[in-house]
Short mmCIF file of C-alpha atoms in Angstrom, two decimals:
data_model
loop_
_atom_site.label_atom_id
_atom_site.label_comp_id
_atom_site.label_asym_id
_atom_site.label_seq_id
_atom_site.Cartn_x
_atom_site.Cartn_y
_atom_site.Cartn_z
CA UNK B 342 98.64 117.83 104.10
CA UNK B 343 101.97 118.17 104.41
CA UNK B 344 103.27 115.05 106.32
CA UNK B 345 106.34 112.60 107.44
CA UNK B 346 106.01 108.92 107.81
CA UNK B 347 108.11 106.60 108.75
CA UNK B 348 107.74 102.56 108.33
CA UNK B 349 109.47 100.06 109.56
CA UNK B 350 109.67 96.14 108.48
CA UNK B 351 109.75 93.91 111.03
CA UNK B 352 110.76 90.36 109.88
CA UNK B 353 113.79 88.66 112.17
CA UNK B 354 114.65 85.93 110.57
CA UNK B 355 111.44 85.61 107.87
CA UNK B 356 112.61 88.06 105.88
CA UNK B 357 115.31 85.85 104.50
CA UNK B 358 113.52 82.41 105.16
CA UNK B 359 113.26 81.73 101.39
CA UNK B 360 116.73 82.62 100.47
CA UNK B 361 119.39 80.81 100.21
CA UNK B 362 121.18 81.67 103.30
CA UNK B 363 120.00 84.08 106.29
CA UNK B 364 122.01 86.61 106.52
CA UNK B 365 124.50 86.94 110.00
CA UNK B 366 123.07 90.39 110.93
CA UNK B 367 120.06 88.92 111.94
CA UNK B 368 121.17 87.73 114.70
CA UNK B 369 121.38 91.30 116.16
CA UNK B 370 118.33 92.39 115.01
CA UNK B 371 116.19 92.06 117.94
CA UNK B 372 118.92 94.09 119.93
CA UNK B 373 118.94 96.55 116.61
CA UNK B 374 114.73 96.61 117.24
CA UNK B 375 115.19 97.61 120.78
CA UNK B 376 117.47 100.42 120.02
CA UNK B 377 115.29 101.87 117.20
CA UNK B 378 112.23 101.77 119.84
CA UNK B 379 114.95 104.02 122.31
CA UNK B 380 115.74 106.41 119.55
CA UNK B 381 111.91 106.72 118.77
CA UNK B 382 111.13 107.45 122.54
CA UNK B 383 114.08 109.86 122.36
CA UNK B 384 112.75 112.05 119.87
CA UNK B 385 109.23 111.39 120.52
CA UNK B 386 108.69 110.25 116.81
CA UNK B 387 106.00 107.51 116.42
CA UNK B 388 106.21 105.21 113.26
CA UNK B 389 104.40 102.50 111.69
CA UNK B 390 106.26 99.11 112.56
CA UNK B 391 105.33 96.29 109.90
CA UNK B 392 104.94 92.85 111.48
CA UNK B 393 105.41 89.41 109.84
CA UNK B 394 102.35 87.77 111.65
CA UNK B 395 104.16 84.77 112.42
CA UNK B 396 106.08 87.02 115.34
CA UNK B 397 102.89 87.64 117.19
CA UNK B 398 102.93 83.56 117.85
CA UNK B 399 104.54 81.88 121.34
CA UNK B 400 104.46 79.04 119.59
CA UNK B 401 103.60 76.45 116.78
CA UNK B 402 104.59 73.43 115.05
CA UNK B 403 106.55 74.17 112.42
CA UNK B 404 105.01 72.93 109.38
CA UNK B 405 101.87 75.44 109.50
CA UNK B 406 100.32 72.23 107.12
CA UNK B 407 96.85 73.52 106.66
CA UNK B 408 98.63 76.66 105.23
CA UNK B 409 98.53 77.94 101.61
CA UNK B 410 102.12 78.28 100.64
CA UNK B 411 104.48 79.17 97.59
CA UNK B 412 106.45 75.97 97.34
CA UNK B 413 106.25 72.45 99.40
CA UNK B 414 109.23 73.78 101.28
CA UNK B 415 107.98 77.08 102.03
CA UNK B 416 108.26 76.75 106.45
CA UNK B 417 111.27 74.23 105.86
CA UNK B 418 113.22 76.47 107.91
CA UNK B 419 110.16 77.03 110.67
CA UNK B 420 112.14 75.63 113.59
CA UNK B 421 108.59 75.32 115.33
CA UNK B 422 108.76 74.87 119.08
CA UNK B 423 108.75 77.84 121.80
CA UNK B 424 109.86 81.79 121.36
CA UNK B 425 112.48 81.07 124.57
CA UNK B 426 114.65 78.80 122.25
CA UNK B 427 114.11 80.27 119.06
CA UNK B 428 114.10 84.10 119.51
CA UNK B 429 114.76 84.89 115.60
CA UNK B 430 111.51 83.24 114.39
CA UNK B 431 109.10 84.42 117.42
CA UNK B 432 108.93 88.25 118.57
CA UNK B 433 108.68 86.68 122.17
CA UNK B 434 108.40 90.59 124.04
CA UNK B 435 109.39 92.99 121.05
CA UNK B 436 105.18 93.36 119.92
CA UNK B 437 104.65 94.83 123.53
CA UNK B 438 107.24 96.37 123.83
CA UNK B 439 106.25 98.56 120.77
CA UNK B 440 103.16 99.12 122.18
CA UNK B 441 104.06 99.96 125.25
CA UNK B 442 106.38 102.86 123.92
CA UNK B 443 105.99 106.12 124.92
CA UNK B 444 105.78 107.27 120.81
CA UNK B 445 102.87 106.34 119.61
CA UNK B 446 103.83 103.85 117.59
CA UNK B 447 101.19 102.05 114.94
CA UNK B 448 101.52 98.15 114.64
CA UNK B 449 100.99 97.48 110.89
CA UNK B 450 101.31 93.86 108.57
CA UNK B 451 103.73 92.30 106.64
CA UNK B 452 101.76 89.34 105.80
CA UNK B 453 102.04 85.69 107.83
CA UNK B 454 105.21 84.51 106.48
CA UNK B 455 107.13 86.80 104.49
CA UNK B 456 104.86 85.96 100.92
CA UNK B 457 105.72 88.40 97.98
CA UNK B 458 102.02 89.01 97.06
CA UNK B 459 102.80 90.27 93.55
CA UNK B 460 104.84 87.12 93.04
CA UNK B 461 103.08 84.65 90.38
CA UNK B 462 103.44 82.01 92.21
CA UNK B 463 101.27 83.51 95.24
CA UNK B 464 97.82 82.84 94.13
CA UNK B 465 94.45 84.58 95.46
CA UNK B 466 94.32 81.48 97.59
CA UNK B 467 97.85 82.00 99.56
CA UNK B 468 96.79 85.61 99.56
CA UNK B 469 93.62 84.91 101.81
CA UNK B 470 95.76 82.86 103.81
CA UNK B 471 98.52 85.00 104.71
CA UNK B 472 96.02 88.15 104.90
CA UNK B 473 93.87 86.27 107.15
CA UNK B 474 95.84 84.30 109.31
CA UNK B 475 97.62 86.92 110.16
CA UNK B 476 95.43 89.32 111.08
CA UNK B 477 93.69 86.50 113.19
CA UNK B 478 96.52 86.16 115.31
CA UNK B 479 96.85 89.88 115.82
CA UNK B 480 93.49 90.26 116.65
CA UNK B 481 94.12 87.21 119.48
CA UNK B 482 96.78 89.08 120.38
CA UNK B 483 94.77 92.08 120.97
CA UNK B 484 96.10 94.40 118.53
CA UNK B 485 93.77 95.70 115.64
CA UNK B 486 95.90 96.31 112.57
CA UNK B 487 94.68 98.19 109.44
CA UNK B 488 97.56 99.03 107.76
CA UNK B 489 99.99 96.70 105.24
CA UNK B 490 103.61 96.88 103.99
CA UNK B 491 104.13 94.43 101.24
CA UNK B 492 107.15 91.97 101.17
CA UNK B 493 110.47 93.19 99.89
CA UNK B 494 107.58 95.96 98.29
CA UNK B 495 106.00 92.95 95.59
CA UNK B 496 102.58 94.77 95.46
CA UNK B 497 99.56 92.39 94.83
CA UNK B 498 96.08 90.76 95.56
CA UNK B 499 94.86 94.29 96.84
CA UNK B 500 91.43 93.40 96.43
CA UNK B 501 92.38 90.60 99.30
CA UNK B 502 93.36 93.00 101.24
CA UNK B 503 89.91 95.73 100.75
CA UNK B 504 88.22 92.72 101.48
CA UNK B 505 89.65 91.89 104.99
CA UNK B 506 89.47 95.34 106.21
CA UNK B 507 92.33 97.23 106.05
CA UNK B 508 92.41 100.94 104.96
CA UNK B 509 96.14 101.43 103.15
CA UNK B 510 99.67 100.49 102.58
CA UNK B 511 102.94 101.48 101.17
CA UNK B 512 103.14 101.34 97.88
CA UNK B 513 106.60 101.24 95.33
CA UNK B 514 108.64 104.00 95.00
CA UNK B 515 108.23 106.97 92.06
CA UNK B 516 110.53 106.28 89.31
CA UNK B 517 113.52 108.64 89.60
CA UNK B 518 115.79 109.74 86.80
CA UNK B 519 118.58 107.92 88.21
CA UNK B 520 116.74 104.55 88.16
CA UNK B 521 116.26 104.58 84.05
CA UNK B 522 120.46 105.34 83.42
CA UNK B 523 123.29 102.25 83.09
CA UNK B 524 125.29 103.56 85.71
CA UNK B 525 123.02 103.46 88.37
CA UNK B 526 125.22 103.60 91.25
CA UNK B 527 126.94 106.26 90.03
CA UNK B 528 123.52 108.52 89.54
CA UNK B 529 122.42 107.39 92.73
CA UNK B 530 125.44 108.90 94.01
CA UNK B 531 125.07 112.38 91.96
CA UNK B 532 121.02 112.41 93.38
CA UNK B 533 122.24 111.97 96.78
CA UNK B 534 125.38 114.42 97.15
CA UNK B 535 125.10 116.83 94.41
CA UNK B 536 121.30 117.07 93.58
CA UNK B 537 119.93 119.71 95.48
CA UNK B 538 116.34 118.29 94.98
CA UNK B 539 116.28 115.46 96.69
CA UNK B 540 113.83 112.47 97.18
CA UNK B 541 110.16 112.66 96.23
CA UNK B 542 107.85 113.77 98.06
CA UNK B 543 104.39 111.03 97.27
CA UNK B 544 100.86 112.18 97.21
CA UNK B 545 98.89 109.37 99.16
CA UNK B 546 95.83 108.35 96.74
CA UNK B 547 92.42 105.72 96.73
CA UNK B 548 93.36 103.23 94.99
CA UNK B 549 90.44 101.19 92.59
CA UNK B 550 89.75 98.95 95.65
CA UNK B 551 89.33 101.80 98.21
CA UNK B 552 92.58 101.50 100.05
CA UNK B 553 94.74 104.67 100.32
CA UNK B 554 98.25 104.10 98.73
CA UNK B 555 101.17 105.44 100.43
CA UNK B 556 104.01 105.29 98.27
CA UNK B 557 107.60 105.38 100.20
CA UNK B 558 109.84 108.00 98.91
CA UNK B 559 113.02 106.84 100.33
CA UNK B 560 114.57 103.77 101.49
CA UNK B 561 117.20 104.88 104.34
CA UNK B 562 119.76 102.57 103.61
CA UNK B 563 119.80 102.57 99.74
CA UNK B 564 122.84 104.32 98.93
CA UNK B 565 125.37 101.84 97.54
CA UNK B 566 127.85 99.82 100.09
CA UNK B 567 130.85 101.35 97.91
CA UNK B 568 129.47 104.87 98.45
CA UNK B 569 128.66 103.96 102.57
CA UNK B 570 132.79 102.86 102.52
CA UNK B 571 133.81 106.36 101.03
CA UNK B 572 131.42 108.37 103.64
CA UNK B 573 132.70 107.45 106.66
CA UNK B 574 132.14 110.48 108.72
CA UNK B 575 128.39 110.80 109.64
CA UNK B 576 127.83 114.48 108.46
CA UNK B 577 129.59 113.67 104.99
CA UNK B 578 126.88 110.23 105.01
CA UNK B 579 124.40 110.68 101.88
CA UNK B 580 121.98 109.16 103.32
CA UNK B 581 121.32 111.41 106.08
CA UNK B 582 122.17 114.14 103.68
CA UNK B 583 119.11 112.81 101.34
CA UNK B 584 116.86 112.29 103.96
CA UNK B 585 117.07 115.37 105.69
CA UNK B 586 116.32 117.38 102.16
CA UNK B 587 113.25 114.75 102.06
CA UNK B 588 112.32 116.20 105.41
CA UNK B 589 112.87 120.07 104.58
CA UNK B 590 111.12 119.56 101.16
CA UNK B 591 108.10 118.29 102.77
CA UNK B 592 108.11 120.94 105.62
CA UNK B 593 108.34 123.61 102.95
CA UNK B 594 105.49 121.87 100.40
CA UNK B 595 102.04 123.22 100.63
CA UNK B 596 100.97 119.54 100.24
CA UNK B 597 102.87 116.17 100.27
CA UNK B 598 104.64 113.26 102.07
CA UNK B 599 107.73 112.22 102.94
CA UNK B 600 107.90 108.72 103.59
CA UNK B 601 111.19 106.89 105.01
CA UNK B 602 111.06 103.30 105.40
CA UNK B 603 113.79 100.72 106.65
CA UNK B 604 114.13 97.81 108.65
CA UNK B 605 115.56 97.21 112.47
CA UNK B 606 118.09 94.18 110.46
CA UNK B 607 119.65 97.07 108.19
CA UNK B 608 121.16 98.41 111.55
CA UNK B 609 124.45 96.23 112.06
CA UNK B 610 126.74 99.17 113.13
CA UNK B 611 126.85 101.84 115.87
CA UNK B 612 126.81 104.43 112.86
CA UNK B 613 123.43 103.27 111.48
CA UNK B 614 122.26 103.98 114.73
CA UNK B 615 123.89 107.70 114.14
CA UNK B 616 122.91 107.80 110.87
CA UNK B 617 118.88 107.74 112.19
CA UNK B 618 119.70 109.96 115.36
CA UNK B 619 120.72 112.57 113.05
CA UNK B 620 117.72 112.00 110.74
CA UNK B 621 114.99 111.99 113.91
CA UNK B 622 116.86 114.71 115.92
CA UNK B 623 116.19 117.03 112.48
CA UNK B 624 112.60 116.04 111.92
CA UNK B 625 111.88 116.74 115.97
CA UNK B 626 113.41 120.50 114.60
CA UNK B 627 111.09 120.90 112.13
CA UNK B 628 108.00 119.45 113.70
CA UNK B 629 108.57 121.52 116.79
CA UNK B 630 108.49 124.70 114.49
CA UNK B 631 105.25 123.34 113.27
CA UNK B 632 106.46 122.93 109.56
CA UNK B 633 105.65 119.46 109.60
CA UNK B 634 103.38 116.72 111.10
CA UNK B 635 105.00 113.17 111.60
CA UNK B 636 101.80 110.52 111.05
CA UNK B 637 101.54 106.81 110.79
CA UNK B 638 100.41 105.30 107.70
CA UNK B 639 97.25 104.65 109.51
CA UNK B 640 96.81 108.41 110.26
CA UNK B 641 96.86 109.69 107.12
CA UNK B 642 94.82 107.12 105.79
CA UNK B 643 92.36 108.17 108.36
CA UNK B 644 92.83 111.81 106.95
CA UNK B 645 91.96 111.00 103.13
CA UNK B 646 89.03 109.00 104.57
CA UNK B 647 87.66 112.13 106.78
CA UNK B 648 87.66 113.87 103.68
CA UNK B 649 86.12 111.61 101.36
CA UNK B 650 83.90 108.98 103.51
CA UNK B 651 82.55 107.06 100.35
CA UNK B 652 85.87 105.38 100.32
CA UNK B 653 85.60 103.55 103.81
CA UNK B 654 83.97 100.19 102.75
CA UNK B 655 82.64 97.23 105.50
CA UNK B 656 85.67 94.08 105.41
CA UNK B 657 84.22 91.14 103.86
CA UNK B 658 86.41 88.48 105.72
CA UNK B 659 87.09 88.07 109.72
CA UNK B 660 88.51 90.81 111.70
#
């Protein structure tokens, strides 16, 4: 198939919870989530929005104490209490309001609390936990997830994951010759303004446990802040320049993917908004000449499965 995916994580403030400070741009980023869902509508693009569990909560205590963590400290910043008063830690609306959108949008997980799963410290034990607790709350929520975006993309404890049910996620990013040179920026630069190949395309594959393995092929803000400073005009911006040769190549492939990830807190500026109106407004183009289908993560998962069943296995744990 050849395919476009977009995927989204959705963290607020627990992407950064572990850090040593939280970044000031989260403070917009429920306005910045809002938007994206309006641009999405717009364009009628659906993608596959990555939840940290914890947002699906109204509530809690703040200390989550029967809860496997990393560290002792691990919820010191949990402000507990109600989503009214503490809108960064509790999505308080912005679940719904992806599901109500006309796109049809697929909620996916990001874990409970933010956990890097292929971080030694997570053992098999926090990996249950955050796997399960947060697809428990979904489910109470009324939203049956299947598909999983790792933390900052720390792949790990997969076999958790076949075990509680859920059918794929995004894997890491193919290797690119500008990756393995000591002047990265600068090749990053060269692959995204001069190179007229652009990013890979992936080839989603069963993985050893029976979940389907989406690689991204493109992260839409990772050109270098130096290079964003020099590109100030929109149509000179490599990253819309990269993406939309991401979107070409896989409307021209006989087979492959496309997958463009980001996340509603990368969007602090009216031209990152621009920079993804430009991006959707050219895959609408190409879908609408039938070149290219835009699927969830979910979707195509559900498209390897149709065409080999024997991977589909029965979820050992809750759901």
């Amino acid at each position: 198939m050849n395919a476009v995916v977009l995927s989204l994580d959705a963290e607020l403030a627990w992407g950064y919870h572990d850090l040593s400070e939280i970044p000031d741009h989260v403070e917009s980023a429920r306005t910045s989530w809002s938007r994206l869902l309006a641009l999405f509508d717009e364009f009628n693009v659906p993608a596959t929005w990555a939840v940290v569990g914890h947002l699906f909560l109204d509530s809690c205590d703040g200390t989550h104490a029967d809860h496997a963590t990393p560290t002792d400290d691990w919820f010191g910043r949990d402000p507990g209490g109600v989503a009214e008063c503490h809108p960064q830690w509790f999505a308080d609306g912005l679940i719904e309001d992806i599901a109500d959108a006309s796109a049809n949008h697929e909620i996916a997980c990001h874990s409970f609390s933010h956990v890097e799963y292929g971080d030694v410290r997570t053992s098999r034990e926090i990996a249950v936990a955050e796997t399960r607790t947060s697809l428990e709350i979904a489910d109470d929520s009324g939203y049956d997830v299947e598909s999983f975006v790792f933390p900052r993309n720390s792949v790990g404890h997969r076999d958790v994951l076949a075990a509680y049910g859920f059918t794929c996620y995004r894997g890491t990013r193919p290797e690119l010759w500008c990756d393995k040179t000591r002047f990265r920026s600068l090749a990053k630069l060269i692959d995204r303004t001069v190179s007229r190949t652009g990013p890979p395309l992936v080839t989603p594959e069963t993985d050893d446990y029976g979940l389907v393995n989406i690689p991204a092929s493109m992260f839409l803000f990772g050109d270098d802040g130096r290079v964003r400073t020099l590109t100030k005009n929109v149509w000179d911006d490599p990253g819309i320049r990269s993406a939309k040769r991401g979107i070409d190549r896989a409307a021209e492939a006989d087979d492959g993917v496309f997958h463009l990830w980001m996340r509603p807190g990368n969007f602090t500026e009216e031209r990152d908004f621009e920079r993804l109106r430009v991006v959707l407004e050219h895959l609408a183009m190409r879908r609408d000449e039938a070149r290219v289908k835009v699927l969830t993560m979910g979707q195509i998962a559900g498209h390897l499965r149709e065409e080999d069943p024997t991977t589909t296995r029965t979820p050992i744990g809750p759901r």
